[in-house]
Amino acid sequence: MDVIVVLLKSLLIGGLVGFAAGAGAARMFHAPSTQGLGAFRTLGEMNACEGDAASHFSFGLGFFFNAWASTVGAGAFTQDVDHRVIPNWAAAALLVKNKNIAETMHNPKKMGISGAIVGMLVVAFLNTTASAIPESLQVTAVAVLVPAANLLINTVMPVLFWLAAIDAGKRSGLWATIFGGLATMIMGNAVPGVVLGILIGKGVDEIGWNKVTKSMMVAVILLFVFSGFFRGFDLQMIESFRLQIPGWLQNVHDVFSVGN
């Protein structure tokens, strides 16, 4: 009886969340003329998949395992369920029959309906499996699922996105390789850098080097600079060469360190 109650509630909540996530993701493609609802990373990641159903599905699959492990082990969803899994799987379901992204992934109505169905299935699966697994087996399940999810997210997904960037053109491949390498060193995962590289490369291909693309490039460079600074990447790099960290640089880091 408890499982049935969980299932019914999950179908209701999953449908509502999925509709909002799907329609909101589609509306982002019509900004600024239409107000969007979603995270900027969702827009960038869906653009990076370039309307390919397999890419959207595989991208969502990597984060699905991570969300499943979190649900089973901690009893809570990760934000990836509504930011990444539902929107990408909703898009993949539509793109299987129709490759025209304007009629599918960019259509709020169709994405809302597809997202609602995907949300119902995903939320129902996560909640029912989590409630059905005995507490004694949850530790084992997490020990198996977390490494698998980490492998998909940290190894498989960066390679898939990098291959997609190379397929998108020389500029996209070049910038994706550069930014992907920097992201791996600084952030620990190449995907953010590869996505930014694709955006830069495709932007230059379509509109050339103008104020917009130059501003994007400056923003990306500043992103890596600040990210590297606040993560202490510059200090770690100096230490890796067995050099002495300059006092002024250490003092600058100390100023921005929490607790000092």
PDB file of C-alpha atoms in Angstrom:
ATOM      1  CA  MET A   1       0.000   0.000   0.000  1.00  0.00           C
ATOM      2  CA  ASP A   2       2.836   2.399   0.846  1.00  0.00           C
ATOM      3  CA  VAL A   3       4.412   1.804  -2.549  1.00  0.00           C
ATOM      4  CA  ILE A   4       1.113   2.647  -4.302  1.00  0.00           C
ATOM      5  CA  VAL A   5       0.804   5.900  -2.368  1.00  0.00           C
ATOM      6  CA  VAL A   6       4.387   6.804  -3.250  1.00  0.00           C
ATOM      7  CA  LEU A   7       3.703   5.946  -6.900  1.00  0.00           C
ATOM      8  CA  LEU A   8       0.553   8.092  -7.127  1.00  0.00           C
ATOM      9  CA  LYS A   9       2.214  11.080  -5.471  1.00  0.00           C
ATOM     10  CA  SER A  10       5.278  10.661  -7.675  1.00  0.00           C
ATOM     11  CA  LEU A  11       3.185  10.631 -10.847  1.00  0.00           C
ATOM     12  CA  LEU A  12       1.448  13.854  -9.802  1.00  0.00           C
ATOM     13  CA  ILE A  13       4.600  15.668  -8.721  1.00  0.00           C
ATOM     14  CA  GLY A  14       6.640  14.329 -11.630  1.00  0.00           C
ATOM     15  CA  GLY A  15       4.039  15.465 -14.137  1.00  0.00           C
ATOM     16  CA  LEU A  16       3.929  18.998 -12.739  1.00  0.00           C
ATOM     17  CA  VAL A  17       7.690  19.329 -12.436  1.00  0.00           C
ATOM     18  CA  GLY A  18       8.264  17.766 -15.848  1.00  0.00           C
ATOM     19  CA  PHE A  19       5.784  20.083 -17.562  1.00  0.00           C
ATOM     20  CA  ALA A  20       7.391  23.160 -16.000  1.00  0.00           C
ATOM     21  CA  ALA A  21      10.925  21.982 -16.759  1.00  0.00           C
ATOM     22  CA  GLY A  22      10.143  21.007 -20.349  1.00  0.00           C
ATOM     23  CA  ALA A  23       8.140  24.098 -21.253  1.00  0.00           C
ATOM     24  CA  GLY A  24      10.558  26.366 -19.404  1.00  0.00           C
ATOM     25  CA  ALA A  25      13.574  24.942 -21.215  1.00  0.00           C
ATOM     26  CA  ALA A  26      11.880  25.477 -24.584  1.00  0.00           C
ATOM     27  CA  ARG A  27      10.923  29.054 -23.700  1.00  0.00           C
ATOM     28  CA  MET A  28      14.571  29.911 -23.056  1.00  0.00           C
ATOM     29  CA  PHE A  29      15.260  29.561 -26.772  1.00  0.00           C
ATOM     30  CA  HIS A  30      12.830  32.434 -27.436  1.00  0.00           C
ATOM     31  CA  ALA A  31      14.408  34.920 -25.004  1.00  0.00           C
ATOM     32  CA  PRO A  32      14.424  37.888 -24.757  1.00  0.00           C
ATOM     33  CA  SER A  33      11.146  38.255 -26.645  1.00  0.00           C
ATOM     34  CA  THR A  34       9.633  35.612 -24.365  1.00  0.00           C
ATOM     35  CA  GLN A  35      10.475  35.129 -20.710  1.00  0.00           C
ATOM     36  CA  GLY A  36      12.277  31.822 -20.170  1.00  0.00           C
ATOM     37  CA  LEU A  37      12.254  29.535 -17.138  1.00  0.00           C
ATOM     38  CA  GLY A  38      15.428  27.610 -16.484  1.00  0.00           C
ATOM     39  CA  ALA A  39      19.154  27.709 -15.861  1.00  0.00           C
ATOM     40  CA  PHE A  40      21.628  29.126 -18.360  1.00  0.00           C
ATOM     41  CA  ARG A  41      23.600  25.882 -18.200  1.00  0.00           C
ATOM     42  CA  THR A  42      20.505  23.978 -19.352  1.00  0.00           C
ATOM     43  CA  LEU A  43      20.329  26.165 -22.445  1.00  0.00           C
ATOM     44  CA  GLY A  44      24.028  25.740 -23.173  1.00  0.00           C
ATOM     45  CA  GLU A  45      24.007  21.986 -22.621  1.00  0.00           C
ATOM     46  CA  MET A  46      20.952  21.459 -24.811  1.00  0.00           C
ATOM     47  CA  ASN A  47      22.515  23.610 -27.535  1.00  0.00           C
ATOM     48  CA  ALA A  48      25.698  21.553 -27.314  1.00  0.00           C
ATOM     49  CA  CYS A  49      23.745  18.377 -28.098  1.00  0.00           C
ATOM     50  CA  GLU A  50      22.767  20.083 -31.373  1.00  0.00           C
ATOM     51  CA  GLY A  51      19.354  18.484 -31.706  1.00  0.00           C
ATOM     52  CA  ASP A  52      20.681  14.926 -31.790  1.00  0.00           C
ATOM     53  CA  ALA A  53      18.332  12.560 -29.938  1.00  0.00           C
ATOM     54  CA  ALA A  54      21.114  10.163 -28.910  1.00  0.00           C
ATOM     55  CA  SER A  55      23.235  12.998 -27.509  1.00  0.00           C
ATOM     56  CA  HIS A  56      20.346  14.384 -25.469  1.00  0.00           C
ATOM     57  CA  PHE A  57      19.513  10.942 -24.110  1.00  0.00           C
ATOM     58  CA  SER A  58      23.096   9.995 -23.236  1.00  0.00           C
ATOM     59  CA  PHE A  59      23.700  13.353 -21.565  1.00  0.00           C
ATOM     60  CA  GLY A  60      20.638  12.949 -19.370  1.00  0.00           C
ATOM     61  CA  LEU A  61      21.525   9.317 -18.677  1.00  0.00           C
ATOM     62  CA  GLY A  62      24.817  10.237 -17.044  1.00  0.00           C
ATOM     63  CA  PHE A  63      23.127  12.505 -14.523  1.00  0.00           C
ATOM     64  CA  PHE A  64      20.220  10.086 -14.077  1.00  0.00           C
ATOM     65  CA  PHE A  65      22.493   7.495 -12.454  1.00  0.00           C
ATOM     66  CA  ASN A  66      23.883  10.137 -10.130  1.00  0.00           C
ATOM     67  CA  ALA A  67      20.362  11.244  -9.194  1.00  0.00           C
ATOM     68  CA  TRP A  68      19.315   7.623  -8.667  1.00  0.00           C
ATOM     69  CA  ALA A  69      22.238   7.015  -6.324  1.00  0.00           C
ATOM     70  CA  SER A  70      21.390  10.154  -4.373  1.00  0.00           C
ATOM     71  CA  THR A  71      17.734   9.181  -4.107  1.00  0.00           C
ATOM     72  CA  VAL A  72      18.501   5.660  -2.929  1.00  0.00           C
ATOM     73  CA  GLY A  73      21.268   6.620  -0.532  1.00  0.00           C
ATOM     74  CA  ALA A  74      20.195  10.016   0.797  1.00  0.00           C
ATOM     75  CA  GLY A  75      16.471  10.038   0.054  1.00  0.00           C
ATOM     76  CA  ALA A  76      16.677  13.308  -1.877  1.00  0.00           C
ATOM     77  CA  PHE A  77      16.778  14.334  -5.537  1.00  0.00           C
ATOM     78  CA  THR A  78      19.687  16.235  -7.018  1.00  0.00           C
ATOM     79  CA  GLN A  79      19.009  19.376  -9.048  1.00  0.00           C
ATOM     80  CA  ASP A  80      20.106  17.450 -12.148  1.00  0.00           C
ATOM     81  CA  VAL A  81      16.680  15.775 -12.330  1.00  0.00           C
ATOM     82  CA  ASP A  82      14.869  18.933 -13.439  1.00  0.00           C
ATOM     83  CA  HIS A  83      17.835  20.830 -14.908  1.00  0.00           C
ATOM     84  CA  ARG A  84      19.334  18.083 -17.038  1.00  0.00           C
ATOM     85  CA  VAL A  85      17.554  14.736 -17.063  1.00  0.00           C
ATOM     86  CA  ILE A  86      13.964  15.789 -17.768  1.00  0.00           C
ATOM     87  CA  PRO A  87      14.648  18.546 -20.366  1.00  0.00           C
ATOM     88  CA  ASN A  88      17.153  16.462 -22.342  1.00  0.00           C
ATOM     89  CA  TRP A  89      15.081  13.283 -22.283  1.00  0.00           C
ATOM     90  CA  ALA A  90      11.976  15.245 -23.246  1.00  0.00           C
ATOM     91  CA  ALA A  91      13.868  16.707 -26.193  1.00  0.00           C
ATOM     92  CA  ALA A  92      15.247  13.290 -27.144  1.00  0.00           C
ATOM     93  CA  ALA A  93      11.750  11.779 -27.178  1.00  0.00           C
ATOM     94  CA  LEU A  94      10.525  14.464 -29.575  1.00  0.00           C
ATOM     95  CA  LEU A  95      13.608  14.430 -31.798  1.00  0.00           C
ATOM     96  CA  VAL A  96      13.339  10.699 -32.469  1.00  0.00           C
ATOM     97  CA  LYS A  97      10.428  11.315 -34.863  1.00  0.00           C
ATOM     98  CA  ASN A  98      11.117  14.904 -35.930  1.00  0.00           C
ATOM     99  CA  LYS A  99      14.646  16.320 -36.304  1.00  0.00           C
ATOM    100  CA  ASN A 100      13.400  19.883 -36.751  1.00  0.00           C
ATOM    101  CA  ILE A 101      14.341  21.552 -33.450  1.00  0.00           C
ATOM    102  CA  ALA A 102      12.078  24.531 -34.157  1.00  0.00           C
ATOM    103  CA  GLU A 103       9.065  22.211 -34.111  1.00  0.00           C
ATOM    104  CA  THR A 104      10.252  20.075 -31.203  1.00  0.00           C
ATOM    105  CA  MET A 105      12.900  21.268 -28.734  1.00  0.00           C
ATOM    106  CA  HIS A 106      12.002  24.941 -29.205  1.00  0.00           C
ATOM    107  CA  ASN A 107       8.244  24.337 -28.947  1.00  0.00           C
ATOM    108  CA  PRO A 108       7.098  25.018 -25.349  1.00  0.00           C
ATOM    109  CA  LYS A 109       3.802  23.141 -25.765  1.00  0.00           C
ATOM    110  CA  LYS A 110       5.351  19.944 -27.113  1.00  0.00           C
ATOM    111  CA  MET A 111       8.263  20.128 -24.665  1.00  0.00           C
ATOM    112  CA  GLY A 112       5.833  20.681 -21.804  1.00  0.00           C
ATOM    113  CA  ILE A 113       3.794  17.587 -22.690  1.00  0.00           C
ATOM    114  CA  SER A 114       6.902  15.480 -23.328  1.00  0.00           C
ATOM    115  CA  GLY A 115       8.506  16.784 -20.128  1.00  0.00           C
ATOM    116  CA  ALA A 116       5.395  15.918 -18.117  1.00  0.00           C
ATOM    117  CA  ILE A 117       5.445  12.321 -19.356  1.00  0.00           C
ATOM    118  CA  VAL A 118       9.194  11.984 -18.796  1.00  0.00           C
ATOM    119  CA  GLY A 119       8.880  13.612 -15.377  1.00  0.00           C
ATOM    120  CA  MET A 120       6.164  11.197 -14.318  1.00  0.00           C
ATOM    121  CA  LEU A 121       8.256   8.200 -15.366  1.00  0.00           C
ATOM    122  CA  VAL A 122      11.519   9.474 -13.883  1.00  0.00           C
ATOM    123  CA  VAL A 123      10.145  10.663 -10.541  1.00  0.00           C
ATOM    124  CA  ALA A 124       7.987   7.554 -10.158  1.00  0.00           C
ATOM    125  CA  PHE A 125      10.948   5.282 -10.892  1.00  0.00           C
ATOM    126  CA  LEU A 126      13.307   7.084  -8.530  1.00  0.00           C
ATOM    127  CA  ASN A 127      10.854   7.232  -5.634  1.00  0.00           C
ATOM    128  CA  THR A 128       9.427   3.723  -5.939  1.00  0.00           C
ATOM    129  CA  THR A 129      12.826   2.057  -6.269  1.00  0.00           C
ATOM    130  CA  ALA A 130      14.176   4.079  -3.347  1.00  0.00           C
ATOM    131  CA  SER A 131      11.219   3.128  -1.148  1.00  0.00           C
ATOM    132  CA  ALA A 132      11.317  -0.525  -2.187  1.00  0.00           C
ATOM    133  CA  ILE A 133      15.020  -1.082  -1.519  1.00  0.00           C
ATOM    134  CA  PRO A 134      15.711  -2.352   2.030  1.00  0.00           C
ATOM    135  CA  GLU A 135      17.841  -0.048   4.133  1.00  0.00           C
ATOM    136  CA  SER A 136      20.549  -2.699   4.399  1.00  0.00           C
ATOM    137  CA  LEU A 137      20.959  -2.712   0.604  1.00  0.00           C
ATOM    138  CA  GLN A 138      21.045   1.064   0.160  1.00  0.00           C
ATOM    139  CA  VAL A 139      24.710   1.274   1.108  1.00  0.00           C
ATOM    140  CA  THR A 140      25.571  -1.391  -1.462  1.00  0.00           C
ATOM    141  CA  ALA A 141      23.474   0.305  -4.138  1.00  0.00           C
ATOM    142  CA  VAL A 142      25.216   3.636  -3.558  1.00  0.00           C
ATOM    143  CA  ALA A 143      28.628   1.950  -3.663  1.00  0.00           C
ATOM    144  CA  VAL A 144      27.800   0.603  -7.136  1.00  0.00           C
ATOM    145  CA  LEU A 145      25.858   3.511  -8.658  1.00  0.00           C
ATOM    146  CA  VAL A 146      28.047   6.425  -7.556  1.00  0.00           C
ATOM    147  CA  PRO A 147      31.251   5.135  -9.232  1.00  0.00           C
ATOM    148  CA  ALA A 148      29.239   4.339 -12.384  1.00  0.00           C
ATOM    149  CA  ALA A 149      27.747   7.836 -12.421  1.00  0.00           C
ATOM    150  CA  ASN A 150      31.146   9.428 -11.833  1.00  0.00           C
ATOM    151  CA  LEU A 151      32.592   7.448 -14.727  1.00  0.00           C
ATOM    152  CA  LEU A 152      29.828   8.634 -17.060  1.00  0.00           C
ATOM    153  CA  ILE A 153      30.006  12.269 -15.949  1.00  0.00           C
ATOM    154  CA  ASN A 154      33.779  12.655 -15.672  1.00  0.00           C
ATOM    155  CA  THR A 155      34.943  10.410 -18.518  1.00  0.00           C
ATOM    156  CA  VAL A 156      32.240   9.449 -21.006  1.00  0.00           C
ATOM    157  CA  MET A 157      30.335  12.741 -21.229  1.00  0.00           C
ATOM    158  CA  PRO A 158      33.400  14.963 -21.835  1.00  0.00           C
ATOM    159  CA  VAL A 159      34.483  12.671 -24.673  1.00  0.00           C
ATOM    160  CA  LEU A 160      31.016  12.725 -26.258  1.00  0.00           C
ATOM    161  CA  PHE A 161      30.806  16.515 -26.076  1.00  0.00           C
ATOM    162  CA  TRP A 162      34.345  16.903 -27.414  1.00  0.00           C
ATOM    163  CA  LEU A 163      33.524  14.663 -30.390  1.00  0.00           C
ATOM    164  CA  ALA A 164      30.354  16.699 -30.982  1.00  0.00           C
ATOM    165  CA  ALA A 165      32.439  19.885 -30.930  1.00  0.00           C
ATOM    166  CA  ILE A 166      34.895  18.499 -33.490  1.00  0.00           C
ATOM    167  CA  ASP A 167      31.975  17.459 -35.678  1.00  0.00           C
ATOM    168  CA  ALA A 168      30.524  20.979 -35.408  1.00  0.00           C
ATOM    169  CA  GLY A 169      33.501  22.531 -37.207  1.00  0.00           C
ATOM    170  CA  LYS A 170      37.165  23.487 -36.939  1.00  0.00           C
ATOM    171  CA  ARG A 171      36.614  26.550 -34.761  1.00  0.00           C
ATOM    172  CA  SER A 172      34.262  24.772 -32.378  1.00  0.00           C
ATOM    173  CA  GLY A 173      36.658  21.845 -32.133  1.00  0.00           C
ATOM    174  CA  LEU A 174      39.645  24.110 -31.496  1.00  0.00           C
ATOM    175  CA  TRP A 175      38.047  26.231 -28.781  1.00  0.00           C
ATOM    176  CA  ALA A 176      36.340  23.226 -27.219  1.00  0.00           C
ATOM    177  CA  THR A 177      39.697  21.470 -26.966  1.00  0.00           C
ATOM    178  CA  ILE A 178      41.374  24.516 -25.407  1.00  0.00           C
ATOM    179  CA  PHE A 179      38.593  25.376 -22.959  1.00  0.00           C
ATOM    180  CA  GLY A 180      37.887  21.709 -22.234  1.00  0.00           C
ATOM    181  CA  GLY A 181      41.506  21.188 -21.238  1.00  0.00           C
ATOM    182  CA  LEU A 182      41.452  24.275 -19.008  1.00  0.00           C
ATOM    183  CA  ALA A 183      38.161  23.195 -17.427  1.00  0.00           C
ATOM    184  CA  THR A 184      39.595  19.762 -16.684  1.00  0.00           C
ATOM    185  CA  MET A 185      42.579  21.254 -14.894  1.00  0.00           C
ATOM    186  CA  ILE A 186      40.687  23.972 -13.036  1.00  0.00           C
ATOM    187  CA  MET A 187      37.186  22.558 -12.476  1.00  0.00           C
ATOM    188  CA  GLY A 188      37.863  18.836 -12.686  1.00  0.00           C
ATOM    189  CA  ASN A 189      35.454  18.256 -15.586  1.00  0.00           C
ATOM    190  CA  ALA A 190      35.856  19.168 -19.256  1.00  0.00           C
ATOM    191  CA  VAL A 191      32.148  19.501 -20.094  1.00  0.00           C
ATOM    192  CA  PRO A 192      31.714  23.200 -19.067  1.00  0.00           C
ATOM    193  CA  GLY A 193      34.757  24.186 -21.109  1.00  0.00           C
ATOM    194  CA  VAL A 194      33.731  22.131 -24.126  1.00  0.00           C
ATOM    195  CA  VAL A 195      30.235  23.675 -24.069  1.00  0.00           C
ATOM    196  CA  LEU A 196      31.709  27.183 -23.904  1.00  0.00           C
ATOM    197  CA  GLY A 197      34.078  26.304 -26.737  1.00  0.00           C
ATOM    198  CA  ILE A 198      31.170  25.185 -28.901  1.00  0.00           C
ATOM    199  CA  LEU A 199      29.291  28.418 -28.187  1.00  0.00           C
ATOM    200  CA  ILE A 200      32.327  30.529 -29.083  1.00  0.00           C
ATOM    201  CA  GLY A 201      33.122  28.531 -32.212  1.00  0.00           C
ATOM    202  CA  LYS A 202      29.569  28.477 -33.546  1.00  0.00           C
ATOM    203  CA  GLY A 203      29.123  32.145 -32.715  1.00  0.00           C
ATOM    204  CA  VAL A 204      32.197  33.104 -34.748  1.00  0.00           C
ATOM    205  CA  ASP A 205      31.089  30.854 -37.614  1.00  0.00           C
ATOM    206  CA  GLU A 206      27.684  32.536 -37.779  1.00  0.00           C
ATOM    207  CA  ILE A 207      28.389  36.224 -37.055  1.00  0.00           C
ATOM    208  CA  GLY A 208      32.184  36.526 -37.122  1.00  0.00           C
ATOM    209  CA  TRP A 209      34.423  38.336 -34.675  1.00  0.00           C
ATOM    210  CA  ASN A 210      32.291  41.286 -33.614  1.00  0.00           C
ATOM    211  CA  LYS A 211      31.435  42.958 -30.312  1.00  0.00           C
ATOM    212  CA  VAL A 212      29.167  40.101 -29.249  1.00  0.00           C
ATOM    213  CA  THR A 213      31.636  37.275 -29.825  1.00  0.00           C
ATOM    214  CA  LYS A 214      34.532  39.322 -28.432  1.00  0.00           C
ATOM    215  CA  SER A 215      32.489  40.057 -25.308  1.00  0.00           C
ATOM    216  CA  MET A 216      31.693  36.357 -24.989  1.00  0.00           C
ATOM    217  CA  MET A 217      35.385  35.513 -25.278  1.00  0.00           C
ATOM    218  CA  VAL A 218      36.334  38.075 -22.614  1.00  0.00           C
ATOM    219  CA  ALA A 219      33.597  36.733 -20.314  1.00  0.00           C
ATOM    220  CA  VAL A 220      34.810  33.139 -20.785  1.00  0.00           C
ATOM    221  CA  ILE A 221      38.426  34.107 -20.090  1.00  0.00           C
ATOM    222  CA  LEU A 222      37.392  35.998 -16.956  1.00  0.00           C
ATOM    223  CA  LEU A 223      35.336  32.976 -15.876  1.00  0.00           C
ATOM    224  CA  PHE A 224      38.391  30.742 -16.036  1.00  0.00           C
ATOM    225  CA  VAL A 225      40.630  33.339 -14.379  1.00  0.00           C
ATOM    226  CA  PHE A 226      38.294  33.883 -11.433  1.00  0.00           C
ATOM    227  CA  SER A 227      37.455  30.188 -11.157  1.00  0.00           C
ATOM    228  CA  GLY A 228      41.132  29.298 -11.106  1.00  0.00           C
ATOM    229  CA  PHE A 229      41.907  31.994  -8.559  1.00  0.00           C
ATOM    230  CA  PHE A 230      39.171  31.126  -6.090  1.00  0.00           C
ATOM    231  CA  ARG A 231      39.941  27.417  -6.406  1.00  0.00           C
ATOM    232  CA  GLY A 232      43.598  28.099  -5.697  1.00  0.00           C
ATOM    233  CA  PHE A 233      44.673  26.693  -9.053  1.00  0.00           C
ATOM    234  CA  ASP A 234      47.442  29.272  -9.470  1.00  0.00           C
ATOM    235  CA  LEU A 235      48.975  28.341  -6.108  1.00  0.00           C
ATOM    236  CA  GLN A 236      48.764  24.625  -6.880  1.00  0.00           C
ATOM    237  CA  MET A 237      50.384  25.150 -10.282  1.00  0.00           C
ATOM    238  CA  ILE A 238      53.286  27.079  -8.758  1.00  0.00           C
ATOM    239  CA  GLU A 239      53.760  24.394  -6.110  1.00  0.00           C
ATOM    240  CA  SER A 240      53.669  21.658  -8.759  1.00  0.00           C
ATOM    241  CA  PHE A 241      56.794  23.217 -10.290  1.00  0.00           C
ATOM    242  CA  ARG A 242      58.358  23.184  -6.804  1.00  0.00           C
ATOM    243  CA  LEU A 243      58.621  26.957  -6.796  1.00  0.00           C
ATOM    244  CA  GLN A 244      58.138  29.337  -3.892  1.00  0.00           C
ATOM    245  CA  ILE A 245      54.738  31.051  -3.822  1.00  0.00           C
ATOM    246  CA  PRO A 246      55.238  34.849  -3.919  1.00  0.00           C
ATOM    247  CA  GLY A 247      54.216  36.492  -0.673  1.00  0.00           C
ATOM    248  CA  TRP A 248      52.044  39.092  -2.372  1.00  0.00           C
ATOM    249  CA  LEU A 249      50.073  36.390  -4.203  1.00  0.00           C
ATOM    250  CA  GLN A 250      49.527  34.413  -1.006  1.00  0.00           C
ATOM    251  CA  ASN A 251      48.404  37.617   0.729  1.00  0.00           C
ATOM    252  CA  VAL A 252      45.859  38.282  -2.036  1.00  0.00           C
ATOM    253  CA  HIS A 253      44.431  34.786  -1.588  1.00  0.00           C
ATOM    254  CA  ASP A 254      44.337  35.250   2.175  1.00  0.00           C
ATOM    255  CA  VAL A 255      42.242  38.391   1.761  1.00  0.00           C
ATOM    256  CA  PHE A 256      39.532  36.462  -0.078  1.00  0.00           C
ATOM    257  CA  SER A 257      39.764  33.328   2.038  1.00  0.00           C
ATOM    258  CA  VAL A 258      36.756  32.663   4.262  1.00  0.00           C
ATOM    259  CA  GLY A 259      37.617  32.849   7.936  1.00  0.00           C
ATOM    260  CA  ASN A 260      40.641  35.136   7.554  1.00  0.00           C
TER     261      ASN A 260
END
